Coordinates of C-alpha atoms and ligand atoms in Angstrom, one line a residue:
T662 CA 0.0 0.0 0.0
D663 CA 1.0 3.6 -0.3
L664 CA 1.0 5.4 3.0
P665 CA 1.8 8.9 3.8
R666 CA 4.9 8.8 5.9
S667 CA 3.5 11.0 8.6
P668 CA 5.0 10.4 12.0
P669 CA 2.9 7.9 14.0
A670 CA 3.6 10.2 17.0
A671 CA 0.9 12.5 15.5
A672 CA -1.7 9.7 16.0
E673 CA -4.0 9.8 18.9
P674 CA -3.7 6.8 21.2
R675 CA -7.1 5.3 20.9
H676 CA -6.9 1.9 22.3
A677 CA -4.8 0.1 24.8
S678 CA -4.5 -3.7 24.6
P679 CA -7.2 -4.5 27.1
A680 CA -6.5 -8.1 27.9
A681 CA -3.2 -9.7 27.6
P682 CA -3.4 -12.8 25.5
R683 CA -0.8 -14.3 27.9
R684 CA -1.0 -17.9 26.9
L685 CA -0.7 -17.1 23.3
R686 CA 2.4 -15.0 24.0
E687 CA 3.8 -17.8 26.1
K688 CA 3.4 -20.2 23.1
L689 CA 5.2 -17.9 20.8
R690 CA 7.9 -17.4 23.4
T691 CA 8.3 -21.1 24.0
A692 CA 8.5 -21.7 20.3
A693 CA 11.0 -19.0 19.8
R694 CA 13.2 -20.6 22.4
M695 CA 12.8 -24.0 20.9
A696 CA 13.8 -22.7 17.5
A697 CA 17.4 -22.4 18.6
P698 CA 18.5 -26.0 18.1
P699 CA 17.9 -27.9 14.9
A700 CA 14.2 -29.0 15.1
H701 CA 12.9 -32.4 14.1
T702 CA 9.3 -33.3 14.2
A703 CA 6.8 -35.8 13.2
P704 CA 5.5 -35.9 9.7
G705 CA 2.5 -33.6 9.0
S706 CA 3.9 -30.6 10.7
R707 CA 2.9 -28.1 8.0
Q708 CA -0.6 -29.6 7.8
Q709 CA -0.8 -28.9 11.5
V710 CA -0.2 -25.2 10.8
Q711 CA -3.2 -25.3 8.5
G712 CA -5.3 -27.3 10.9
G713 CA -4.4 -25.1 13.8
E714 CA -5.3 -22.1 11.9
R715 CA -8.8 -23.4 11.0
R716 CA -9.6 -24.3 14.5
A717 CA -8.2 -21.2 16.1
Q718 CA -10.3 -18.6 17.7
P719 CA -9.0 -15.2 18.7
A720 CA -7.7 -15.6 22.2
T721 CA -8.8 -13.3 24.9
E722 CA -8.8 -13.5 28.7
E723 CA -12.3 -14.9 28.5
S724 CA -11.5 -17.5 25.9
P725 CA -7.8 -18.2 25.9
A726 CA -6.2 -20.3 23.2
R727 CA -6.0 -23.8 24.5
E728 CA -2.6 -25.5 24.7
T729 CA -3.7 -29.0 23.8
R730 CA -0.7 -30.1 21.8
A731 CA 3.0 -30.2 22.3
P732 CA 4.7 -27.0 21.2
F733 CA 5.1 -26.9 17.5
R734 CA 8.4 -27.9 15.9
F735 CA 9.0 -27.5 12.3
D736 CA 10.7 -30.3 10.3
Y737 CA 12.9 -28.3 7.9
E738 CA 14.4 -31.3 6.1
R739 CA 11.0 -32.7 5.4
F740 CA 9.9 -29.3 4.1
R741 CA 12.9 -29.1 1.7
R742 CA 12.1 -32.6 0.4
S743 CA 8.5 -31.5 -0.4
L744 CA 9.7 -28.8 -2.8
R745 CA 9.3 -29.6 -6.5
H746 CA 12.4 -27.7 -7.6
P747 CA 15.7 -26.7 -6.1
V748 CA 15.2 -23.1 -4.8
R749 CA 17.9 -21.7 -7.1
G750 CA 16.9 -23.9 -10.0
R751 CA 19.0 -26.2 -12.2
R752 CA 20.3 -23.6 -14.6
A753 CA 19.2 -25.7 -17.6
G754 CA 18.8 -24.5 -21.1
E755 CA 19.5 -20.8 -21.0
D756 CA 21.0 -18.6 -23.7
P757 CA 24.1 -16.5 -23.2
E758 CA 22.3 -13.2 -23.6
T759 CA 19.8 -14.0 -20.9
R760 CA 22.6 -15.1 -18.6
A761 CA 24.6 -12.0 -19.2
R762 CA 21.6 -9.8 -18.4
R763 CA 20.9 -11.7 -15.2
M764 CA 24.6 -11.2 -14.2
K765 CA 24.2 -7.5 -14.8
I766 CA 21.3 -7.4 -12.4
K767 CA 23.3 -9.4 -9.9
E768 CA 26.0 -6.7 -10.2
M769 CA 23.4 -4.0 -9.5
M770 CA 22.4 -5.9 -6.4
K771 CA 26.0 -6.2 -5.2
F772 CA 26.5 -2.5 -5.8
A773 CA 23.3 -1.6 -3.9
W774 CA 24.3 -3.9 -1.0
D775 CA 28.0 -2.9 -0.8
N776 CA 27.2 0.7 -0.6
Y777 CA 24.5 0.2 2.0
R778 CA 26.9 -2.0 4.0
Q779 CA 29.7 0.6 3.7
Y780 CA 27.7 3.7 4.6
A781 CA 24.6 2.7 6.3
L782 CA 24.8 -0.8 7.8
G783 CA 22.4 -1.0 10.7
K784 CA 20.3 1.9 9.6
N785 CA 17.1 1.3 7.7
E786 CA 18.0 2.7 4.3
L787 CA 21.0 4.1 2.5
R788 CA 21.1 7.8 1.5
P789 CA 23.4 7.4 -1.5
L790 CA 24.2 11.0 -2.2
S791 CA 25.1 12.0 1.3
R792 CA 26.6 8.5 2.0
T793 CA 24.7 8.2 5.3
G794 CA 22.0 6.0 6.8
H795 CA 18.3 6.8 7.2
I796 CA 16.2 5.5 10.0
G797 CA 12.7 7.0 9.4
N798 CA 9.7 6.4 11.6
M799 CA 7.9 3.4 10.1
F800 CA 9.6 0.6 12.0
G801 CA 9.2 1.6 15.7
G802 CA 12.8 1.6 16.6
L803 CA 13.7 -1.5 14.6
R804 CA 16.8 -1.1 12.5
G805 CA 18.3 -2.8 9.5
A806 CA 15.3 -2.8 7.2
T807 CA 17.6 -3.1 4.2
V808 CA 19.5 -6.0 5.7
V809 CA 16.3 -8.1 6.4
D810 CA 14.7 -7.1 3.1
A811 CA 17.9 -8.0 1.2
L812 CA 18.6 -11.4 2.7
D813 CA 16.6 -13.7 0.4
T814 CA 17.7 -11.7 -2.7
L815 CA 21.3 -12.1 -1.8
Y816 CA 20.8 -15.8 -1.2
I817 CA 19.0 -16.4 -4.5
M818 CA 21.6 -14.5 -6.5
E819 CA 24.3 -16.6 -4.9
L820 CA 26.0 -13.5 -3.4
E821 CA 27.4 -15.8 -0.7
Q822 CA 29.8 -13.4 1.1
E823 CA 27.2 -10.6 1.1
F824 CA 24.6 -13.0 2.5
Q825 CA 26.9 -14.0 5.3
E826 CA 27.5 -10.3 6.1
A827 CA 23.7 -9.8 6.3
K828 CA 23.2 -12.9 8.4
K829 CA 26.0 -11.9 10.8
W830 CA 24.3 -8.5 11.3
V831 CA 21.0 -10.3 12.1
E832 CA 22.7 -12.6 14.5
E833 CA 24.8 -10.0 16.3
S834 CA 23.1 -6.7 16.0
F835 CA 19.4 -7.1 15.1
D836 CA 17.7 -5.9 18.4
L837 CA 14.1 -6.6 18.9
N838 CA 14.0 -4.9 22.3
V839 CA 13.0 -1.6 21.0
N840 CA 10.4 0.9 22.1
G841 CA 8.7 2.9 19.4
E842 CA 5.6 3.2 17.3
A843 CA 5.7 1.0 14.2
S844 CA 3.5 0.3 11.2
L845 CA 2.1 -3.2 11.7
F846 CA 1.9 -3.6 8.0
E847 CA 5.4 -2.5 7.2
V848 CA 7.0 -4.5 10.0
N849 CA 5.0 -7.5 8.9
I850 CA 5.7 -7.4 5.2
R851 CA 9.4 -6.4 5.4
Y852 CA 10.7 -7.9 8.7
V853 CA 8.4 -10.9 9.4
G854 CA 8.2 -11.7 5.7
G855 CA 12.0 -11.2 5.2
L856 CA 12.9 -13.4 8.2
L857 CA 10.5 -16.1 7.3
A858 CA 11.7 -16.3 3.7
A859 CA 15.3 -16.3 4.8
Y860 CA 14.5 -19.2 7.2
Y861 CA 12.7 -21.3 4.6
L862 CA 15.4 -20.8 2.0
T863 CA 18.4 -21.5 4.3
G864 CA 17.1 -23.4 7.4
E865 CA 19.1 -21.1 9.6
E866 CA 17.3 -21.1 12.9
V867 CA 18.3 -17.5 13.8
F868 CA 15.8 -16.3 11.2
R869 CA 13.0 -18.4 12.5
R870 CA 13.7 -17.4 16.1
K871 CA 13.7 -13.7 15.2
A872 CA 10.5 -14.0 13.2
L873 CA 8.7 -15.6 16.1
E874 CA 9.9 -13.1 18.6
L875 CA 8.8 -10.3 16.4
G876 CA 5.4 -11.9 15.7
E877 CA 4.8 -11.9 19.4
K878 CA 5.4 -8.2 19.6
L879 CA 2.8 -7.5 16.9
L880 CA -0.1 -9.4 18.7
P881 CA -1.5 -6.5 20.8
A882 CA -2.5 -4.8 17.6
F883 CA -5.3 -7.4 17.2
N884 CA -6.9 -6.6 20.6
T885 CA -9.8 -4.6 19.2
P886 CA -13.5 -5.2 19.6
T887 CA -13.6 -6.7 16.1
G888 CA -10.2 -8.4 15.9
I889 CA -9.4 -6.0 13.0
P890 CA -6.0 -4.7 14.0
R891 CA -5.1 -1.0 14.1
G892 CA -2.3 0.3 12.0
V893 CA 0.2 1.4 14.6
I894 CA 1.8 -0.7 17.3
N895 CA 4.2 0.2 20.1
L896 CA 7.0 -2.4 20.0
G897 CA 8.0 -1.6 23.6
R898 CA 9.1 -4.2 26.0
Q899 CA 5.7 -5.7 26.8
E900 CA 6.8 -8.4 29.1
T901 CA 8.2 -5.9 31.6
S902 CA 5.1 -4.0 32.0
S903 CA 2.0 -5.6 33.5
A904 CA 0.4 -2.2 33.7
A905 CA 0.7 -1.7 29.9
W906 CA -1.6 -4.7 29.3
H907 CA -4.3 -2.8 31.1
G908 CA -3.7 0.4 29.3
G909 CA -1.1 1.6 31.8
A910 CA 0.9 4.8 31.5
E911 CA 4.0 3.3 30.0
G912 CA 2.0 2.5 26.8
F913 CA 3.9 -0.7 25.9
G914 CA 2.0 -2.8 23.5
M915 CA -0.7 -0.2 22.9
S916 CA -2.0 0.1 19.4
W917 CA -3.8 2.9 17.6
S918 CA -4.7 4.1 14.2
W919 CA -2.9 6.4 11.9
G920 CA -3.7 10.0 12.8
W921 CA -4.4 10.8 9.2
A922 CA -6.6 7.8 8.5
S923 CA -10.3 8.6 8.5
A924 CA -11.9 8.7 11.9
G925 CA -9.5 6.2 13.6
S926 CA -10.1 3.6 10.9
S927 CA -8.0 0.7 9.9
I928 CA -6.8 0.4 6.3
L929 CA -7.8 -2.4 4.0
A930 CA -4.4 -2.9 2.5
E931 CA -2.9 -3.0 6.0
F932 CA -5.1 -5.4 7.9
G933 CA -5.6 -7.3 4.6
T934 CA -1.9 -8.0 4.2
L935 CA -1.1 -10.2 7.2
H936 CA -2.5 -13.5 6.3
L937 CA 0.4 -15.1 4.5
E938 CA 2.9 -14.3 7.2
F939 CA 0.6 -15.0 10.1
L940 CA -0.3 -18.3 8.7
H941 CA 3.3 -19.3 9.2
L942 CA 3.2 -18.1 12.7
S943 CA -0.4 -19.3 13.4
E944 CA 0.3 -22.6 15.1
L945 CA 2.1 -20.5 17.6
S946 CA -0.2 -17.4 17.7
G947 CA -3.7 -18.8 17.7
S948 CA -4.2 -17.0 14.3
P949 CA -5.9 -13.8 15.2
V950 CA -6.0 -12.9 11.5
M951 CA -8.9 -15.2 10.9
N952 CA -11.3 -12.8 12.4
I953 CA -10.5 -10.3 9.7
R954 CA -12.3 -12.4 7.1
K955 CA -15.3 -12.9 9.3
V956 CA -15.8 -9.2 9.6
L957 CA -15.3 -8.6 5.9
N958 CA -17.8 -11.3 4.9
R959 CA -20.4 -9.9 7.3
V960 CA -20.2 -6.2 6.3
E961 CA -22.2 -5.0 3.3
K962 CA -20.0 -4.1 0.3
P963 CA -21.1 -1.2 -1.9
Q964 CA -21.6 -2.8 -5.4
G965 CA -19.5 -5.7 -4.2
L966 CA -16.4 -3.4 -3.7
Y967 CA -14.2 -3.2 -0.7
P968 CA -13.7 0.4 0.6
N969 CA -10.3 1.3 1.9
F970 CA -11.2 2.4 5.5
L971 CA -12.9 0.2 8.1
S972 CA -13.6 0.9 11.8
P973 CA -11.9 -1.7 14.0
V974 CA -14.5 -0.9 16.7
T975 CA -17.7 -1.3 14.8
G976 CA -16.5 -3.3 11.8
N977 CA -18.2 -0.9 9.4
W978 CA -16.8 1.0 6.5
V979 CA -15.8 4.5 7.3
Q980 CA -15.4 6.0 3.8
H981 CA -16.3 4.8 0.4
H982 CA -13.0 5.1 -1.4
V983 CA -12.0 2.1 -3.4
S984 CA -8.7 1.5 -5.0
I985 CA -6.6 -1.3 -6.3
G986 CA -3.6 1.0 -5.8
G987 CA -2.5 2.5 -2.6
L988 CA -4.6 1.7 0.5
G989 CA -6.3 -1.3 -1.1
D990 CA -3.8 -3.1 -3.3
S991 CA -2.3 -6.0 -1.4
F992 CA -5.6 -7.0 0.2
Y993 CA -6.6 -8.4 -3.1
E994 CA -3.2 -9.8 -3.7
Y995 CA -3.3 -11.7 -0.4
L996 CA -6.6 -13.3 -1.2
I997 CA -5.4 -15.1 -4.4
K998 CA -2.0 -15.8 -2.8
S999 CA -3.7 -17.4 0.3
W1000 CA -5.5 -19.7 -2.1
L1001 CA -2.2 -20.6 -3.8
M1002 CA -0.2 -20.9 -0.6
S1003 CA -2.8 -23.3 0.8
D1004 CA -2.3 -25.6 -2.2
R1005 CA -5.8 -24.5 -3.3
K1006 CA -7.6 -25.5 -0.2
D1007 CA -8.5 -22.0 1.1
S1008 CA -11.7 -21.7 -0.9
E1009 CA -13.0 -18.8 1.2
A1010 CA -10.0 -16.7 0.0
K1011 CA -10.6 -17.8 -3.6
R1012 CA -14.3 -16.9 -3.5
M1013 CA -13.6 -13.5 -2.0
Y1014 CA -10.9 -12.9 -4.7
D1015 CA -13.2 -14.0 -7.5
E1016 CA -16.1 -11.8 -6.3
A1017 CA -13.8 -8.8 -5.6
L1018 CA -12.3 -9.0 -9.1
E1019 CA -15.7 -9.3 -10.7
A1020 CA -16.8 -6.1 -9.0
I1021 CA -13.6 -4.3 -9.9
E1022 CA -13.9 -5.3 -13.5
K1023 CA -17.6 -4.2 -13.6
H1024 CA -17.1 -0.9 -11.9
L1025 CA -13.5 0.2 -12.2
V1026 CA -11.9 -1.2 -15.3
K1027 CA -12.0 1.3 -18.2
K1028 CA -10.6 1.8 -21.7
S1029 CA -9.0 5.1 -22.6
A1030 CA -9.8 7.0 -25.9
G1031 CA -6.4 5.7 -27.1
G1032 CA -7.3 2.1 -26.3
L1033 CA -5.4 1.6 -23.1
T1034 CA -7.1 -0.5 -20.4
Y1035 CA -6.7 0.9 -16.9
I1036 CA -8.2 0.5 -13.4
A1037 CA -9.8 3.7 -12.1
E1038 CA -10.4 4.6 -8.4
W1039 CA -13.8 5.1 -7.0
R1040 CA -15.0 7.7 -4.5
G1041 CA -18.5 7.2 -3.3
G1042 CA -19.7 6.2 -6.8
I1043 CA -17.6 8.7 -8.7
L1044 CA -14.7 7.5 -10.8
D1045 CA -11.3 9.1 -10.6
H1046 CA -9.5 8.2 -13.8
K1047 CA -6.1 7.7 -12.3
M1048 CA -3.8 4.7 -11.8
G1049 CA -1.1 4.8 -9.2
H1050 CA 2.3 3.0 -9.9
L1051 CA 1.3 0.8 -7.0
A1052 CA -1.8 -0.4 -8.9
C1053 CA 0.5 -1.8 -11.6
F1054 CA 1.1 -4.9 -9.5
S1055 CA -2.4 -6.0 -10.6
G1056 CA -1.3 -7.1 -14.0
G1057 CA 0.7 -9.8 -12.4
M1058 CA -1.9 -10.6 -9.8
I1059 CA -4.7 -11.0 -12.4
A1060 CA -2.4 -13.3 -14.5
L1061 CA -1.6 -15.4 -11.5
G1062 CA -5.4 -15.7 -10.8
A1063 CA -6.3 -16.4 -14.4
E1064 CA -4.7 -19.8 -14.1
Q1065 CA -7.1 -20.5 -11.2
A1066 CA -10.2 -19.2 -13.0
A1067 CA -13.0 -21.3 -14.5
E1068 CA -12.0 -22.6 -17.9
E1069 CA -14.1 -20.1 -19.9
R1070 CA -12.7 -17.1 -17.9
K1071 CA -9.0 -18.0 -18.1
Q1072 CA -8.3 -16.4 -21.5
H1073 CA -10.3 -13.4 -20.6
Y1074 CA -8.3 -12.7 -17.4
M1075 CA -5.0 -13.4 -19.1
S1076 CA -5.9 -10.8 -21.7
L1077 CA -7.0 -8.3 -19.0
A1078 CA -3.7 -8.9 -17.2
A1079 CA -1.7 -8.3 -20.4
E1080 CA -3.6 -5.2 -21.2
I1081 CA -3.1 -3.6 -17.8
T1082 CA 0.6 -4.5 -17.9
N1083 CA 0.8 -3.0 -21.4
T1084 CA -0.7 0.2 -20.0
C1085 CA 1.8 0.3 -17.2
H1086 CA 4.6 -0.2 -19.8
E1087 CA 3.1 2.8 -21.7
S1088 CA 3.4 4.9 -18.5
Y1089 CA 7.2 4.1 -18.7
T1090 CA 7.7 4.6 -22.4
R1091 CA 5.9 7.9 -22.5
S1092 CA 8.4 9.5 -20.0
D1093 CA 11.8 10.9 -20.9
T1094 CA 13.7 8.7 -18.5
K1095 CA 11.7 5.5 -19.5
L1096 CA 10.7 5.1 -15.8
G1097 CA 7.1 5.5 -14.7
P1098 CA 5.6 8.2 -12.6
E1099 CA 4.0 7.7 -9.2
A1100 CA 0.6 8.1 -10.7
F1101 CA -0.8 8.6 -14.2
R1102 CA -4.1 9.8 -15.5
F1103 CA -6.6 9.3 -18.2
D1104 CA -8.5 12.6 -18.2
A1105 CA -8.3 16.0 -19.8
G1106 CA -6.7 14.5 -22.9
S1107 CA -4.0 12.8 -20.9
E1108 CA -3.1 9.1 -21.5
A1109 CA -0.9 7.2 -19.1
M1110 CA 1.0 10.3 -18.0
A1111 CA 1.2 12.2 -14.8
T1112 CA -0.6 15.5 -15.0
R1113 CA 0.3 16.9 -11.6
L1114 CA 3.8 18.0 -10.5
S1115 CA 3.4 16.0 -7.3
E1116 CA 3.0 12.7 -9.2
R1117 CA 6.0 12.8 -11.4
Y1118 CA 8.5 11.1 -9.2
Y1119 CA 9.9 7.5 -9.2
I1120 CA 11.2 5.9 -6.0
L1121 CA 12.6 2.7 -7.4
R1122 CA 9.3 0.9 -7.0
P1123 CA 8.9 -2.7 -8.2
E1124 CA 5.2 -3.1 -9.3
V1125 CA 5.7 -2.8 -13.0
V1126 CA 8.6 -5.2 -13.2
E1127 CA 6.7 -7.5 -10.9
S1128 CA 4.0 -7.8 -13.5
Y1129 CA 6.6 -8.3 -16.2
M1130 CA 8.0 -11.2 -14.2
Y1131 CA 4.6 -12.9 -13.8
L1132 CA 3.5 -12.3 -17.4
W1133 CA 6.8 -13.7 -18.6
R1134 CA 6.5 -16.8 -16.5
L1135 CA 3.0 -17.4 -17.5
T1136 CA 3.2 -16.6 -21.2
H1137 CA 6.9 -16.7 -22.2
D1138 CA 6.2 -13.8 -24.5
P1139 CA 9.7 -12.3 -25.1
K1140 CA 8.4 -8.7 -25.0
Y1141 CA 8.3 -8.9 -21.2
R1142 CA 12.0 -9.6 -21.0
Q1143 CA 12.6 -6.8 -23.5
W1144 CA 10.5 -4.4 -21.4
G1145 CA 12.4 -5.5 -18.2
W1146 CA 15.7 -4.8 -19.9
E1147 CA 14.5 -1.3 -20.8
V1148 CA 14.0 -0.7 -17.1
V1149 CA 17.5 -2.0 -16.2
K1150 CA 19.0 0.4 -18.7
A1151 CA 16.9 3.3 -17.3
L1152 CA 17.8 2.5 -13.7
E1153 CA 21.5 2.4 -14.7
K1154 CA 21.2 5.7 -16.5
H1155 CA 19.1 7.8 -14.2
C1156 CA 19.1 6.2 -10.7
R1157 CA 22.6 4.8 -10.3
V1158 CA 24.8 7.3 -8.5
E1159 CA 28.3 7.0 -7.1
A1160 CA 27.3 5.3 -3.9
G1161 CA 24.1 3.3 -4.7
F1162 CA 20.8 3.8 -6.4
S1163 CA 18.5 6.7 -5.8
G1164 CA 14.9 7.6 -6.7
I1165 CA 14.3 10.6 -9.0
R1166 CA 12.0 13.5 -8.6
D1167 CA 10.7 13.9 -12.2
V1168 CA 10.6 11.1 -14.8
Y1169 CA 9.8 13.6 -17.5
T1170 CA 13.3 15.2 -17.7
T1171 CA 16.5 13.6 -18.9
T1172 CA 18.4 15.3 -16.2
P1173 CA 16.3 14.4 -13.1
T1174 CA 17.4 15.3 -9.6
H1175 CA 17.8 12.5 -7.1
D1176 CA 15.8 12.0 -3.9
N1177 CA 18.8 10.6 -2.1
M1178 CA 17.1 7.4 -1.0
Q1179 CA 17.8 3.8 -1.8
Q1180 CA 14.6 2.2 -0.7
S1181 CA 14.8 -1.2 1.0
F1182 CA 12.2 -2.6 -1.4
F1183 CA 14.6 -1.9 -4.3
L1184 CA 16.7 -4.8 -3.0
A1185 CA 13.8 -6.9 -1.8
E1186 CA 11.6 -6.6 -4.8
T1187 CA 12.7 -4.5 -7.9
L1188 CA 16.1 -6.3 -8.3
K1189 CA 14.7 -9.7 -7.3
Y1190 CA 11.8 -9.5 -9.8
L1191 CA 14.3 -8.4 -12.5
Y1192 CA 16.6 -11.2 -11.7
L1193 CA 13.8 -13.7 -11.8
L1194 CA 12.6 -12.3 -15.2
F1195 CA 16.0 -13.3 -16.6
S1196 CA 16.1 -16.7 -14.8
E1197 CA 14.6 -20.0 -15.7
D1198 CA 11.2 -20.8 -14.3
D1199 CA 12.5 -23.2 -11.7
V1200 CA 14.3 -20.5 -9.8
L1201 CA 11.9 -19.9 -6.9
S1202 CA 9.3 -21.8 -8.9
L1203 CA 5.7 -20.6 -8.8
H1204 CA 4.8 -24.2 -8.0
D1205 CA 6.7 -24.0 -4.7
W1206 CA 6.5 -20.4 -3.6
V1207 CA 4.2 -17.4 -3.3
F1208 CA 5.8 -14.0 -2.9
N1209 CA 4.5 -11.8 -0.1
T1210 CA 3.8 -8.2 -1.1
E1211 CA 7.5 -7.3 -0.4
A1212 CA 8.6 -10.2 -2.7
H1213 CA 9.7 -12.4 0.1
P1214 CA 9.0 -16.0 -1.0
L1215 CA 6.9 -18.1 1.3
P1216 CA 6.3 -21.8 0.6
V1217 CA 3.2 -23.4 -0.8
N1218 CA 1.9 -26.0 1.5
H1219 CA 2.1 -29.1 -0.7
T1220 CA -0.4 -31.2 1.2
D1221 CA 0.2 -34.2 -1.1
S1222 CA 3.9 -34.4 -0.2
K1223 CA 5.1 -37.4 1.7
Ligands
DMJ2709 C1 6.5 -2.2 -0.9 O1 6.8 -2.0 0.4 C2 5.5 -3.3 -1.1 O2 5.4 -3.7 -2.4 C3 4.1 -2.7 -0.8 O3 3.1 -3.7 -1.0 C4 3.8 -1.5 -1.6 N1 4.9 -0.5 -1.5 C5 6.2 -0.9 -1.6 C6 6.8 -0.9 -3.0 O4 6.4 0.1 -3.8

């Protein structure tokens, strides 16, 4: 999602965790401790995750999660045997040009990492012009966002030494005992997602242990009347403060909503983007995320659409703004990916995805005068003919979902996915830099171009190359590799500076100024998707993995594996 980076401090504390889910926390803590030595377990462990999730009720003081089984232990060796393909593929049958292009992208990753390590290790992002680190206010005192976001990309690209540097930092310097206000969404997708992926790829217990510890710290956000979490969580040392659990003055573990979000509401793309990660923590957490779907199924949806703001107190919509871009985006993504990650068992997620996409197509998908298909935004029934860069992930999502659609709809959805991806490509080709703006419009004679000064920037975002990667894997149409290579060249020309990569302030000038920020998602997503675009299909195969919204691969639960 695309969230204003306003300081959480400006938000009003609205809700203190009323009742400590103590048993639940104990389970997570026990499991985190047990994660230290190599774990071996009885067959069926991953199925237990699914089973636990289905059974689980949100735990409260009144109805605590019951500890009826031995603490969960994950059989890593068994999990690796269940994969259909080696995680880095077999390197079979590739042509020299594709290999050379992939190596170029690997070099870009090494350059981005080396500069971060040299000038900003331990900070959240690199400022490549000033050669300093940036901390920001999204992660509540957590540090090393770029390290955790980069781990799996370094591993997949076989940057062994760099991966070891990153791992060492996590082992020795990644401190979870911090006290600050964090975005639940951002911490979940970047840190929890990054740690889980690093664990699944490598089997290194340090990543699992840290993911569990962090998961525990996020739980108070779910203590709302509906179970819909609020957007901001205080990561303070909850275990030291009994008062805090009852709304005490110290404020540890309290959660509240973004000050700027409408009337204390929670945001669709935030509370709707937890399921994949929490499913992997669910045997240990009692799966509070399950309540989210119950509320969404109950509440009436205008024209079948999901507005972006919901009250975590009443479970009702607060405003009728619908968008497949910022504030809505990854909610839809996580529905189809939940279905895929469950090995096509989670039919509730599939139904919700199908119905949502149908409503989106009916009310929001439009064709411009020049024949470009786009997805508009909706404000209380009125269309805003604008598409954000963030909305460009939807080409890939719809292509991924097309394979899962009823026979007669498959081709239709593949065409829709290709048309949207083509429109996003147009937003790149119509700029002087060949990089796309933050938002582009289809009104007042404009076609796929930004019309406002404030929407002309590019901050190294991944969504367009993400769609190229999916469309390539699903169609093998060479144009997607060609388009991806255009992006590589543009990044090199306009975003590469002496000490890293930087976003630019205006894509419509050949001499853009830089924003002095190497976003962590550039390493997690943009470079990873580009690398996969020039890799064989068995590298992080779509049969074995789903990518969370920060491109961290989480495994499909192959229920048929022995
Ligand atoms: C990333 O953090 C994720 O992709 C998120 O879903 C949206 N915003 C950025 C990238 O643009």
